[in-house]
mmCIF file of C-alpha atoms in Angstrom:
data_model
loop_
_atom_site.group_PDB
_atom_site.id
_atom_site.type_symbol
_atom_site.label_atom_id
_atom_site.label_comp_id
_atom_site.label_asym_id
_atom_site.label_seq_id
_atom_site.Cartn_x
_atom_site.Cartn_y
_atom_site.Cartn_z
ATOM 1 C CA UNK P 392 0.000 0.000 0.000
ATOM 2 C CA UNK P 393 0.828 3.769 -0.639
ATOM 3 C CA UNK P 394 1.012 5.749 2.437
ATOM 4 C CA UNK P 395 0.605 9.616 1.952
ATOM 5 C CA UNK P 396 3.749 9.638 4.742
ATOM 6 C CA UNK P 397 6.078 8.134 2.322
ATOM 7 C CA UNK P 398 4.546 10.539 -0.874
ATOM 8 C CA UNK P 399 2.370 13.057 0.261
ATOM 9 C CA UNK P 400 -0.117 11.714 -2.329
ATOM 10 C CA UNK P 401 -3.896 10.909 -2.614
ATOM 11 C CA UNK P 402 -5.149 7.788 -3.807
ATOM 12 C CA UNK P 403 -6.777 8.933 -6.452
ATOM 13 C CA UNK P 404 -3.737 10.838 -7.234
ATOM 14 C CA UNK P 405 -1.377 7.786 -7.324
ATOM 15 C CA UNK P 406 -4.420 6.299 -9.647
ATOM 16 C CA UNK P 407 -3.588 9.008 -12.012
ATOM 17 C CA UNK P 408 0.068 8.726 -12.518
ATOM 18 C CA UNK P 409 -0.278 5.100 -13.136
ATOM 19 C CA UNK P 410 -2.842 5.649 -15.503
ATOM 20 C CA UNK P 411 -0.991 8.489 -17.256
ATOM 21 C CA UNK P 412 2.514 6.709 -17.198
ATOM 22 C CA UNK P 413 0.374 3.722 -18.960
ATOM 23 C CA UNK P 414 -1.218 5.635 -21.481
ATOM 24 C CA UNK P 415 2.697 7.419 -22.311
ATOM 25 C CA UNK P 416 3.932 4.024 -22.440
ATOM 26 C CA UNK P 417 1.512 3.158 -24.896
ATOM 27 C CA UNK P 418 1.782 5.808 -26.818
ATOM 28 C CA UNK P 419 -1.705 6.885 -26.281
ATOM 29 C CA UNK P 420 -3.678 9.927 -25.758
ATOM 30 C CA UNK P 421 -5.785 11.056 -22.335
ATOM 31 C CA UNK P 422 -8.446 12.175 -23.946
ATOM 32 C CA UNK P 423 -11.639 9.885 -22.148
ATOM 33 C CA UNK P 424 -13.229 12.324 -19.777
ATOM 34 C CA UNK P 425 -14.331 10.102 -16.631
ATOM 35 C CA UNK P 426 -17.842 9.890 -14.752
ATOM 36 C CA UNK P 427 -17.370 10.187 -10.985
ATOM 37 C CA UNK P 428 -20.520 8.776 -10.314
ATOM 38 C CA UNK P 429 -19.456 5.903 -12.686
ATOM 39 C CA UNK P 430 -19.591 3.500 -9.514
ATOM 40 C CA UNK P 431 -22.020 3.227 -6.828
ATOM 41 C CA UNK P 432 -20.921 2.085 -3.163
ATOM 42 C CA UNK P 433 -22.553 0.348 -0.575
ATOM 43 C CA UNK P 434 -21.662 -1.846 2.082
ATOM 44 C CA UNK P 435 -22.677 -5.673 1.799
ATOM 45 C CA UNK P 436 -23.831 -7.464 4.534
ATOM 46 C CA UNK P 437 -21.405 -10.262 5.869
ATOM 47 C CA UNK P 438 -25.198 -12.599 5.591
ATOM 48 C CA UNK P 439 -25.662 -11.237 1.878
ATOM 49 C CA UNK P 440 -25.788 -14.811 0.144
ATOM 50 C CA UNK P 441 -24.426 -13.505 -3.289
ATOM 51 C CA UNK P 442 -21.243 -12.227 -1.294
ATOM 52 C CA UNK P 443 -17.903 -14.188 -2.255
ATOM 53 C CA UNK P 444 -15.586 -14.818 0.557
ATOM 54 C CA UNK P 445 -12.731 -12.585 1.299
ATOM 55 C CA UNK P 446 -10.272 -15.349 0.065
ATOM 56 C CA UNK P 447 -11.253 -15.573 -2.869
ATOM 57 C CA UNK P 448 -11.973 -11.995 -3.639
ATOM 58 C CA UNK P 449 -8.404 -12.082 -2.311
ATOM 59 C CA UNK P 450 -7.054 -14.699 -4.911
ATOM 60 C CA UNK P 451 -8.891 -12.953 -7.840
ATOM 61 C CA UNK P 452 -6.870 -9.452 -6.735
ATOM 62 C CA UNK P 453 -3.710 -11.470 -7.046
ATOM 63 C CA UNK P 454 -4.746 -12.966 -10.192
ATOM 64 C CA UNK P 455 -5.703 -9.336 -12.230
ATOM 65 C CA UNK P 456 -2.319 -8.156 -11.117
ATOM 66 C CA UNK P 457 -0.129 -11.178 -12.269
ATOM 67 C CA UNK P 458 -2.226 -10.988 -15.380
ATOM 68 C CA UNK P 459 -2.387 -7.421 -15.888
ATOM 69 C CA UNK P 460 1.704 -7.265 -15.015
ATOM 70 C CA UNK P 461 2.217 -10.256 -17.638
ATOM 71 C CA UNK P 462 0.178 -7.902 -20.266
ATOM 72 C CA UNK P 463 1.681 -4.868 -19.839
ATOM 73 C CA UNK P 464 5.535 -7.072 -19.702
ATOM 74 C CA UNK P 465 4.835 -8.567 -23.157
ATOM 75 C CA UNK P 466 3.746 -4.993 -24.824
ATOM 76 C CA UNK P 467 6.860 -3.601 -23.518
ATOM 77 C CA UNK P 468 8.798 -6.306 -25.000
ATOM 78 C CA UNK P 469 6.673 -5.947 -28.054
ATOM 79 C CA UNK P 470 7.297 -2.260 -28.102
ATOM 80 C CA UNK P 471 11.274 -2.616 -27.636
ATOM 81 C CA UNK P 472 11.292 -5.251 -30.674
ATOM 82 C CA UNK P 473 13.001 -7.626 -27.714
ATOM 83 C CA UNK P 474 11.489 -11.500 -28.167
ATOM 84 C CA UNK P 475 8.322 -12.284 -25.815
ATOM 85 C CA UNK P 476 9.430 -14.404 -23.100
ATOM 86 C CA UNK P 477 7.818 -17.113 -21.992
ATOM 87 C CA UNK P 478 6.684 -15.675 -18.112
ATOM 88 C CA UNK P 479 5.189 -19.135 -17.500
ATOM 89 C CA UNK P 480 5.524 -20.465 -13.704
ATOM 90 C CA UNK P 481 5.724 -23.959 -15.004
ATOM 91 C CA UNK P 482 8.083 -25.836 -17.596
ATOM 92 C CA UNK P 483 6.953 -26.928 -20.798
ATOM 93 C CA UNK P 484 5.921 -30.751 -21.022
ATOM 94 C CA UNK P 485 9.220 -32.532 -22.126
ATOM 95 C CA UNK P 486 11.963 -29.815 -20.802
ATOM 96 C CA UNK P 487 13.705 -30.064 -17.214
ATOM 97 C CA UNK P 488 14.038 -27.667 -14.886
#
């Protein structure tokens, strides 16, 4: 986590410079305005039965990262004209470790 100690920054402002230092990266413009009220926010009861347990949620967080890291790793690569490794966490059938 991002403490405003350690930057003196906002949230949403740390949400910002990721997004812009994305969209640079990319090569693309800023130009999609963005709803505030995009999202609505309420609380859900811990008896809600359509609530998913907090290790999973948990799991799925880790998940969109490792995904979204291995995304923006092979457009880099792409970018850079370097050969897409292979990020896989497990060998190939038929090749030792």
């Amino acid at each position: 986590m991002v403490s405003r100690k350690w930057s003196n920054k906002t949230l949403r402002e740390h949400k910002q410079d990721r997004r812009a230092w994305v969209l640079d990266a990319l090569g693309l413009p800023d130009e999609t305005p963005t709803d505030p009220h995009r999202y609505v926010w309420r609380p859900v009861s811990t008896k809600d039965p359509t609530r998913t347990p907090l290790a999973k949620r948990l799991l799925r967080g880790v998940a969109n990262r490792h995904r979204t890291r291995r995304r923006l790793l092979e457009l880099q690569a792409r970018a850079d004209g370097r050969p897409i490794e292979d990020l896989s966490a497990t060998s190939p059938p038929g090749v030792a470790a």
